[in-house]
Short mmCIF file of C-alpha atoms in Angstrom, two decimals:
data_model
loop_
_atom_site.label_atom_id
_atom_site.label_comp_id
_atom_site.label_asym_id
_atom_site.label_seq_id
_atom_site.Cartn_x
_atom_site.Cartn_y
_atom_site.Cartn_z
CA MET A 47 -33.12 5.28 1.98
CA LYS A 48 -31.47 8.53 0.94
CA PHE A 49 -27.71 8.64 1.37
CA ALA A 50 -25.20 11.45 1.04
CA ARG A 51 -24.15 12.11 -2.55
CA ARG A 52 -20.48 11.69 -1.66
CA LEU A 53 -21.05 7.94 -1.48
CA ASP A 54 -21.72 7.94 -5.22
CA LEU A 55 -18.17 9.17 -5.82
CA ILE A 56 -16.49 6.08 -4.41
CA LYS A 57 -16.66 2.31 -4.45
CA PRO A 58 -15.83 -0.32 -1.82
CA SER A 59 -12.18 -1.33 -1.54
CA ALA A 60 -11.60 -3.98 -4.20
CA THR A 61 -8.90 -5.75 -2.19
CA LEU A 62 -11.09 -6.02 0.89
CA ALA A 63 -14.04 -7.15 -1.24
CA ILE A 64 -12.00 -9.91 -2.90
CA THR A 65 -10.70 -11.09 0.47
CA ALA A 66 -14.20 -11.14 1.94
CA ARG A 67 -15.49 -13.17 -1.00
CA ALA A 68 -12.61 -15.63 -0.78
CA ASN A 69 -13.15 -16.05 2.97
CA ALA A 70 -16.86 -16.62 2.44
CA MET A 71 -16.13 -19.29 -0.15
CA LYS A 72 -13.69 -20.98 2.23
CA ALA A 73 -16.27 -20.89 5.00
CA SER A 74 -18.75 -22.67 2.74
CA GLY A 75 -16.26 -25.44 2.04
CA VAL A 76 -14.84 -24.26 -1.29
CA ASP A 77 -11.08 -24.81 -1.65
CA VAL A 78 -10.27 -21.29 -2.82
CA LEU A 79 -6.74 -19.89 -2.70
CA ASN A 80 -6.64 -16.24 -1.68
CA PHE A 81 -4.01 -14.03 -3.35
CA GLY A 82 -6.02 -10.89 -2.70
CA ALA A 83 -5.07 -9.90 0.82
CA GLY A 84 -2.16 -7.57 1.49
CA GLU A 85 -1.60 -9.10 4.88
CA PRO A 86 1.55 -10.91 6.08
CA ASP A 87 0.84 -14.47 7.19
CA PHE A 88 3.49 -14.28 9.93
CA ASP A 89 2.70 -13.87 13.61
CA THR A 90 3.03 -10.55 15.41
CA PRO A 91 6.46 -10.31 17.11
CA GLN A 92 6.71 -11.43 20.72
CA SER A 93 7.95 -7.98 21.76
CA ALA A 94 4.65 -6.47 20.62
CA LYS A 95 2.46 -9.20 22.11
CA LYS A 96 4.21 -9.07 25.48
CA ALA A 97 3.87 -5.29 25.61
CA ALA A 98 0.14 -5.59 24.92
CA ILE A 99 -0.35 -8.25 27.59
CA THR A 100 1.52 -6.13 30.13
CA ALA A 101 -0.65 -3.14 29.22
CA ILE A 102 -3.80 -5.15 29.90
CA GLU A 103 -2.47 -6.57 33.16
CA GLN A 104 -1.43 -3.12 34.36
CA GLY A 105 -4.76 -1.56 33.43
CA PHE A 106 -3.51 0.59 30.58
CA THR A 107 -6.97 0.40 29.02
CA LYS A 108 -8.26 3.99 29.15
CA TYR A 109 -8.26 6.95 26.79
CA THR A 110 -4.90 8.35 25.75
CA ALA A 111 -4.04 11.64 24.11
CA VAL A 112 -5.86 11.90 20.77
CA GLY A 113 -2.68 11.90 18.68
CA GLY A 114 -0.98 9.07 20.56
CA THR A 115 1.00 8.58 23.75
CA ASP A 116 4.30 10.36 24.30
CA GLU A 117 5.90 6.94 24.71
CA LEU A 118 4.82 5.84 21.25
CA LYS A 119 5.72 9.17 19.67
CA ASP A 120 9.18 8.84 21.18
CA ALA A 121 9.46 5.29 19.79
CA ILE A 122 8.42 6.54 16.34
CA ALA A 123 10.92 9.40 16.52
CA ALA A 124 13.64 6.92 17.51
CA LYS A 125 12.68 4.69 14.58
CA LEU A 126 12.78 7.60 12.13
CA LYS A 127 16.22 8.57 13.37
CA ARG A 128 17.52 4.98 13.44
CA ASP A 129 16.15 3.82 10.10
CA ASN A 130 15.78 7.00 8.06
CA ASN A 131 18.22 9.46 9.61
CA LEU A 132 15.39 11.95 10.06
CA THR A 133 14.70 14.01 13.17
CA TYR A 134 11.18 14.73 14.43
CA LYS A 135 9.78 16.00 17.73
CA ARG A 136 6.69 14.68 19.49
CA SER A 137 4.73 17.66 18.21
CA GLN A 138 5.55 16.59 14.64
CA ILE A 139 4.09 13.08 14.97
CA ALA A 140 0.47 11.93 15.04
CA VAL A 141 -0.72 8.37 15.65
CA SER A 142 -3.92 7.07 14.06
CA CYS A 143 -5.90 3.86 13.59
CA GLY A 144 -3.72 2.56 10.75
CA ALA A 145 -1.80 4.21 7.93
CA LYS A 146 -5.03 4.41 5.90
CA HIS A 147 -6.55 6.46 8.70
CA SER A 148 -3.52 8.77 8.64
CA LEU A 149 -3.97 9.25 4.90
CA TYR A 150 -7.69 9.91 5.32
CA ASN A 151 -7.06 12.48 8.05
CA LEU A 152 -4.48 14.21 5.88
CA ALA A 153 -6.82 14.40 2.92
CA GLN A 154 -9.69 15.76 4.98
CA ALA A 155 -7.46 18.34 6.63
CA LEU A 156 -5.63 19.51 3.50
CA PHE A 157 -7.78 19.06 0.37
CA GLU A 158 -11.01 20.68 -0.79
CA ASP A 159 -13.04 21.56 -3.88
CA GLY A 160 -10.85 22.81 -6.72
CA ASP A 161 -7.67 21.09 -5.53
CA GLU A 162 -5.84 18.51 -7.64
CA VAL A 163 -3.85 15.65 -6.16
CA LEU A 164 -1.30 13.86 -8.35
CA ILE A 165 -1.32 10.07 -8.11
CA PRO A 166 1.02 7.93 -10.24
CA SER A 167 -0.54 4.72 -11.52
CA PRO A 168 -0.57 1.89 -10.82
CA TYR A 169 -1.77 3.13 -7.46
CA TRP A 170 -3.13 1.67 -4.24
CA VAL A 171 -6.88 1.35 -4.70
CA SER A 172 -7.83 3.75 -1.90
CA TYR A 173 -5.83 6.82 -2.95
CA PRO A 174 -8.29 8.18 -5.54
CA ASP A 175 -11.36 7.57 -3.38
CA ILE A 176 -9.78 9.18 -0.31
CA VAL A 177 -9.13 12.25 -2.47
CA LEU A 178 -12.61 12.24 -4.01
CA LEU A 179 -14.25 12.28 -0.58
CA THR A 180 -12.71 15.70 0.05
CA GLY A 181 -14.15 17.23 -3.13
CA ALA A 182 -10.68 17.42 -4.68
CA LYS A 183 -9.77 15.80 -7.99
CA PRO A 184 -7.35 12.87 -8.26
CA VAL A 185 -5.11 13.44 -11.29
CA ILE A 186 -3.69 10.13 -12.45
CA ILE A 187 -0.21 10.12 -13.98
CA THR A 188 0.01 6.86 -15.91
CA THR A 189 3.39 5.15 -15.81
CA LYS A 190 4.54 2.44 -18.20
CA GLU A 191 5.78 -1.04 -17.43
CA GLU A 192 8.68 -0.66 -19.85
CA GLU A 193 9.79 2.31 -17.73
CA GLY A 194 9.53 0.31 -14.52
CA PHE A 195 6.15 1.77 -13.53
CA LYS A 196 8.04 4.78 -12.17
CA LEU A 197 7.12 8.44 -12.20
CA SER A 198 9.49 10.49 -14.36
CA PRO A 199 10.37 14.14 -13.73
CA ARG A 200 9.03 14.98 -17.20
CA SER A 201 5.59 13.42 -16.62
CA LEU A 202 5.41 14.99 -13.17
CA GLN A 203 6.18 18.46 -14.52
CA ALA A 204 3.59 18.03 -17.28
CA ALA A 205 0.87 17.17 -14.74
CA ILE A 206 1.41 20.16 -12.45
CA THR A 207 -1.11 22.99 -12.71
CA SER A 208 -2.04 26.01 -10.64
CA ARG A 209 -4.52 23.78 -8.82
CA THR A 210 -2.05 21.06 -7.84
CA ARG A 211 -2.11 20.67 -4.08
CA ALA A 212 -0.17 17.46 -3.46
CA LEU A 213 1.65 14.44 -4.88
CA ILE A 214 1.36 10.95 -3.39
CA ILE A 215 4.44 8.71 -3.65
CA ASN A 216 4.35 5.07 -2.56
CA SER A 217 7.67 3.19 -2.51
CA PRO A 218 7.93 0.24 -2.35
CA SER A 219 4.69 0.23 -4.24
CA ASN A 220 1.38 -1.51 -3.89
CA PRO A 221 0.58 -3.06 -6.40
CA SER A 222 3.74 -3.23 -8.52
CA GLY A 223 6.46 -3.60 -5.89
CA ILE A 224 8.61 -1.00 -7.66
CA THR A 225 11.06 0.84 -5.41
CA TYR A 226 12.58 4.23 -6.18
CA THR A 227 16.32 4.75 -5.88
CA LYS A 228 17.72 7.80 -4.13
CA GLU A 229 18.81 9.17 -7.51
CA GLU A 230 15.32 8.77 -8.99
CA LEU A 231 13.80 10.54 -5.99
CA SER A 232 16.37 13.33 -6.29
CA ALA A 233 15.24 13.94 -9.87
CA ILE A 234 11.61 14.12 -8.74
CA ALA A 235 12.56 16.40 -5.86
CA ALA A 236 14.29 18.76 -8.28
CA VAL A 237 10.91 19.36 -9.92
CA LEU A 238 9.02 19.78 -6.64
CA VAL A 239 11.41 22.07 -4.85
CA ASP A 240 10.28 25.11 -6.85
CA HIS A 241 6.55 24.40 -6.50
CA ASP A 242 4.18 24.98 -3.60
CA ILE A 243 3.08 21.35 -3.57
CA LEU A 244 2.75 19.00 -0.62
CA ILE A 245 4.35 15.55 -0.88
CA ILE A 246 2.75 12.58 0.86
CA SER A 247 5.30 9.78 1.13
CA ASP A 248 3.58 6.47 1.89
CA ASP A 249 6.42 4.39 3.34
CA ILE A 250 4.34 1.52 4.74
CA TYR A 251 6.39 -1.15 2.89
CA GLU A 252 9.82 0.34 3.62
CA LYS A 253 11.05 -2.71 5.55
CA ILE A 254 10.02 -5.20 2.87
CA ILE A 255 12.70 -4.64 0.27
CA TYR A 256 14.91 -7.12 -1.58
CA ASP A 257 18.20 -7.85 -3.31
CA GLY A 258 20.23 -5.71 -0.95
CA LEU A 259 18.53 -2.48 -2.03
CA GLY A 260 18.38 0.29 0.51
CA PHE A 261 15.20 2.18 1.28
CA HIS A 262 15.01 5.91 0.58
CA ASN A 263 12.14 8.33 0.78
CA ILE A 264 12.13 11.74 -0.82
CA LEU A 265 13.50 13.48 2.27
CA ASN A 266 16.56 11.26 2.15
CA ALA A 267 17.01 12.55 -1.39
CA ASP A 268 16.42 16.25 -0.70
CA ASP A 269 15.87 17.60 2.80
CA ARG A 270 14.82 20.99 1.41
CA LEU A 271 11.36 19.47 1.04
CA LYS A 272 10.89 18.70 4.74
CA GLU A 273 8.32 21.42 5.48
CA LYS A 274 6.26 20.28 2.48
CA THR A 275 6.55 16.52 3.05
CA ILE A 276 4.37 14.24 5.16
CA LEU A 277 5.70 10.77 5.94
CA VAL A 278 3.05 8.09 6.45
CA ASN A 279 3.89 4.73 7.96
CA GLY A 280 2.69 2.14 10.46
CA VAL A 281 3.35 -1.22 12.05
CA SER A 282 0.91 -3.29 9.97
CA LYS A 283 3.17 -4.59 7.21
CA ALA A 284 6.66 -4.61 8.73
CA TYR A 285 5.57 -6.25 11.97
CA SER A 286 2.57 -8.27 10.74
CA MET A 287 0.23 -6.22 12.92
CA THR A 288 -2.59 -5.47 10.48
CA GLY A 289 -5.34 -6.06 13.05
CA TRP A 290 -3.75 -3.85 15.70
CA ARG A 291 -4.54 -0.74 13.61
CA ILE A 292 -1.64 1.58 14.37
CA GLY A 293 -0.37 4.01 11.76
CA TYR A 294 1.35 7.34 12.05
CA LEU A 295 2.45 10.43 10.18
CA ALA A 296 5.37 12.78 10.63
CA ALA A 297 5.12 16.32 9.33
CA SER A 298 5.25 19.99 10.30
CA GLU A 299 3.64 20.92 13.62
CA GLU A 300 0.94 22.81 11.73
CA ILE A 301 -0.12 19.78 9.67
CA VAL A 302 0.06 17.43 12.66
CA ALA A 303 -2.13 19.75 14.75
CA ALA A 304 -4.72 19.89 11.95
CA THR A 305 -4.96 16.10 11.64
CA VAL A 306 -5.17 15.65 15.41
CA LYS A 307 -7.97 18.24 15.56
CA LEU A 308 -9.86 16.28 12.93
CA GLN A 309 -9.21 12.96 14.68
CA SER A 310 -10.52 14.39 17.95
CA GLN A 311 -13.96 14.53 16.36
CA SER A 312 -13.86 11.07 14.75
CA THR A 313 -12.05 8.16 16.41
CA SER A 314 -10.28 10.03 19.21
CA ASN A 315 -7.18 8.06 20.24
CA PRO A 316 -6.08 4.74 18.74
CA SER A 317 -6.36 1.73 21.06
CA SER A 318 -4.24 2.20 24.16
CA ILE A 319 -3.25 -1.48 24.16
CA ALA A 320 -2.28 -1.44 20.49
CA GLN A 321 -0.14 1.65 21.10
CA LYS A 322 1.82 -0.24 23.76
CA ALA A 323 2.22 -3.14 21.32
CA ALA A 324 3.54 -0.74 18.67
CA VAL A 325 6.17 0.54 21.11
CA GLY A 326 7.22 -3.07 21.69
CA ALA A 327 7.49 -3.69 17.96
CA LEU A 328 9.42 -0.52 17.12
CA LEU A 329 11.90 -0.83 19.98
CA GLY A 330 12.11 -4.62 20.13
CA ASP A 331 14.19 -7.19 18.26
CA GLN A 332 14.25 -6.12 14.60
CA SER A 333 15.67 -9.44 13.38
CA VAL A 334 12.10 -10.73 13.06
CA VAL A 335 11.55 -8.21 10.27
CA THR A 336 14.73 -9.31 8.50
CA ALA A 337 13.69 -12.96 8.70
CA MET A 338 10.21 -12.23 7.37
CA THR A 339 11.61 -10.22 4.46
CA ALA A 340 14.02 -13.04 3.57
CA GLU A 341 11.08 -15.44 3.36
CA PHE A 342 9.12 -12.98 1.23
CA GLN A 343 12.06 -12.76 -1.16
CA LYS A 344 12.01 -16.56 -1.63
CA ARG A 345 8.29 -16.40 -2.36
CA ARG A 346 8.80 -13.52 -4.77
CA ASP A 347 11.42 -15.46 -6.71
CA TYR A 348 9.15 -18.49 -6.97
CA ILE A 349 5.95 -16.68 -7.97
CA VAL A 350 7.70 -14.48 -10.56
CA ALA A 351 9.34 -17.52 -12.18
CA GLY A 352 6.08 -19.47 -12.05
CA LEU A 353 3.99 -16.74 -13.65
CA ASN A 354 6.57 -16.13 -16.37
CA SER A 355 6.45 -19.83 -17.24
CA ILE A 356 2.75 -19.59 -18.13
CA PRO A 357 2.16 -18.85 -21.85
CA GLY A 358 0.64 -15.38 -22.33
CA ILE A 359 1.66 -14.03 -18.91
CA SER A 360 4.68 -11.85 -18.20
CA CYS A 361 5.66 -10.63 -14.77
CA MET A 362 8.05 -7.90 -13.66
CA ARG A 363 10.36 -8.67 -10.75
CA PRO A 364 9.31 -6.44 -7.82
CA GLN A 365 11.99 -4.91 -5.62
CA GLY A 366 9.80 -4.55 -2.55
CA ALA A 367 6.41 -5.08 -0.86
CA PHE A 368 4.76 -8.48 -1.34
CA TYR A 369 2.82 -8.17 -4.58
CA VAL A 370 3.31 -9.13 -8.21
CA PHE A 371 1.54 -7.30 -11.02
CA PRO A 372 1.67 -9.59 -14.05
CA GLN A 373 0.73 -8.44 -17.54
CA VAL A 374 -2.05 -10.66 -18.96
CA SER A 375 -3.52 -8.55 -21.77
CA SER A 376 -2.01 -10.75 -24.51
CA LEU A 377 -4.66 -13.29 -23.49
CA TYR A 378 -7.55 -10.85 -23.92
CA GLY A 379 -9.83 -12.06 -26.65
CA ALA A 380 -9.42 -15.69 -25.64
CA LYS A 381 -12.60 -17.58 -24.95
CA ALA A 382 -13.73 -19.59 -21.96
CA ASP A 383 -16.72 -21.80 -22.83
CA GLY A 384 -17.36 -19.57 -25.81
CA VAL A 385 -17.29 -16.32 -23.82
CA GLU A 386 -14.57 -13.79 -24.61
CA ILE A 387 -12.32 -12.49 -21.85
CA LEU A 388 -11.75 -8.84 -22.65
CA ASN A 389 -10.39 -7.22 -19.49
CA SER A 390 -8.80 -7.81 -16.10
CA THR A 391 -12.13 -8.01 -14.30
CA GLN A 392 -13.31 -10.84 -16.54
CA PHE A 393 -9.92 -12.57 -16.31
CA ALA A 394 -9.99 -12.45 -12.51
CA ALA A 395 -13.56 -13.77 -12.50
CA TYR A 396 -12.52 -16.62 -14.79
CA LEU A 397 -9.64 -17.61 -12.52
CA LEU A 398 -11.88 -17.53 -9.47
CA GLN A 399 -14.47 -19.74 -11.14
CA GLU A 400 -12.19 -22.10 -13.06
CA ALA A 401 -9.10 -22.28 -10.82
CA LEU A 402 -10.55 -21.24 -7.45
CA VAL A 403 -7.85 -18.58 -7.24
CA ALA A 404 -8.83 -15.17 -5.86
CA LEU A 405 -6.83 -12.14 -7.00
CA VAL A 406 -7.49 -8.50 -7.81
CA PRO A 407 -8.12 -7.09 -11.32
CA GLY A 408 -5.52 -4.57 -12.41
CA VAL A 409 -8.18 -2.05 -13.41
CA GLU A 410 -8.69 -1.34 -9.71
CA PHE A 411 -5.12 -0.02 -9.62
CA GLY A 412 -5.46 1.95 -12.85
CA HIS A 413 -3.99 -0.69 -15.21
CA ASP A 414 -6.51 -2.96 -16.91
CA GLU A 415 -3.74 -4.98 -18.59
CA ASN A 416 -2.63 -6.51 -15.28
CA LEU A 417 -3.65 -8.58 -12.29
CA ARG A 418 -2.40 -8.22 -8.73
CA LEU A 419 -1.42 -11.20 -6.62
CA SER A 420 -0.23 -10.95 -3.04
CA TYR A 421 2.43 -13.47 -2.03
CA ALA A 422 1.91 -12.75 1.66
CA THR A 423 0.83 -16.35 1.98
CA SER A 424 2.54 -19.71 2.37
CA MET A 425 4.84 -21.23 -0.23
CA GLY A 426 2.47 -24.19 -0.43
CA VAL A 427 -0.42 -21.92 -1.44
CA ILE A 428 1.80 -20.15 -3.98
CA GLU A 429 2.94 -23.43 -5.56
CA GLU A 430 -0.61 -24.74 -5.83
CA GLY A 431 -1.88 -21.38 -7.08
CA ILE A 432 0.64 -21.30 -9.94
CA LYS A 433 -0.42 -24.81 -10.97
CA ARG A 434 -4.08 -23.85 -10.97
CA ILE A 435 -3.53 -20.65 -12.94
CA ASP A 436 -1.40 -22.55 -15.46
CA ARG A 437 -4.11 -25.17 -15.97
CA ALA A 438 -6.83 -22.53 -16.28
CA VAL A 439 -4.88 -20.49 -18.85
CA LYS A 440 -4.18 -23.59 -20.91
CA LYS A 441 -7.92 -24.31 -21.03
CA LEU A 442 -8.59 -21.01 -22.75
CA ASP A 443 -9.30 -21.02 -26.46
CA THR A 444 -6.57 -18.69 -27.71
CA SER A 445 -6.99 -19.61 -31.38
CA VAL A 446 -9.48 -16.74 -31.75
CA ILE A 447 -7.05 -14.03 -30.61
#
């Protein structure tokens, strides 16, 4: 079978592949612990579920406007004003089938051959491939752990060329959990304000933030960038609604119209029922989000301490999201049954085989020295997972390193 050449540019999502493999192993009776999925294990809020049930009972099951219902756009605008102190009209908001879909629509509408898109690493696995599918070039700006995995104004300025079309910022970050302060974003904004560069701010983890830190995106730091900035968000992470598939973007009317035009020839509107559920989530009791985040913080504290107690592993303390990104490269060169472990892919494979722990190699996020674990799972699974990883690491022959 002959397929389009664009398929050769990309690979399947590593996080989804790991989750599928872990689920298949579970289904076959293997006691595997899955730390691969970026999916909260909490239930969807009652406000969202009730809104969806009412929609079904009242027959709200037909097509809606391609870019989302006015009701949902109004709820998103109210959320942006309430939570971010930002003002948007209906015509500046587009609703899609998840935040990933919003990002894909943006890329297809804005990027083409010859464009360069700046992506700080570590990055979410799908950013480079979404860019590649447009014919544009992802330009990776590597950040260092000792600098908090954060983009600096100096490295940003050095990466900008005449071909630079956009910068993608994700805070809190998948996979590292790093969260930019308003001051750090102001310094980045100072570089961007004089360039004709679009900024895509992926805010999907904005509600999952710890230690009393406040969330800020780049528009909170410098509103001069509003016409050049696209905010991307959704209900998946904050409201544990991953399967409902509702994401959205807020941008200039021109950009919104372009993405809606594109969406009209692909998915058309997102699910009518899921849109009603999203309204219920955004306008309903927000204490459920606070309670979920408090539980995530407890899990974060436990998993960070547990990983740091394992010889050869060091783990930064994330400020947001629900991932840890431990450094494991000091164990590279160790042997398992006489076979050297030389990279994150081999290390992850070893832990899956030896410890029955599924996680994602750091190379998929642009950092081969690390592994990513999601702690969007129960404390019991986290406790057992740390024990298994500890035992597996201690079985390695490190005398050869």
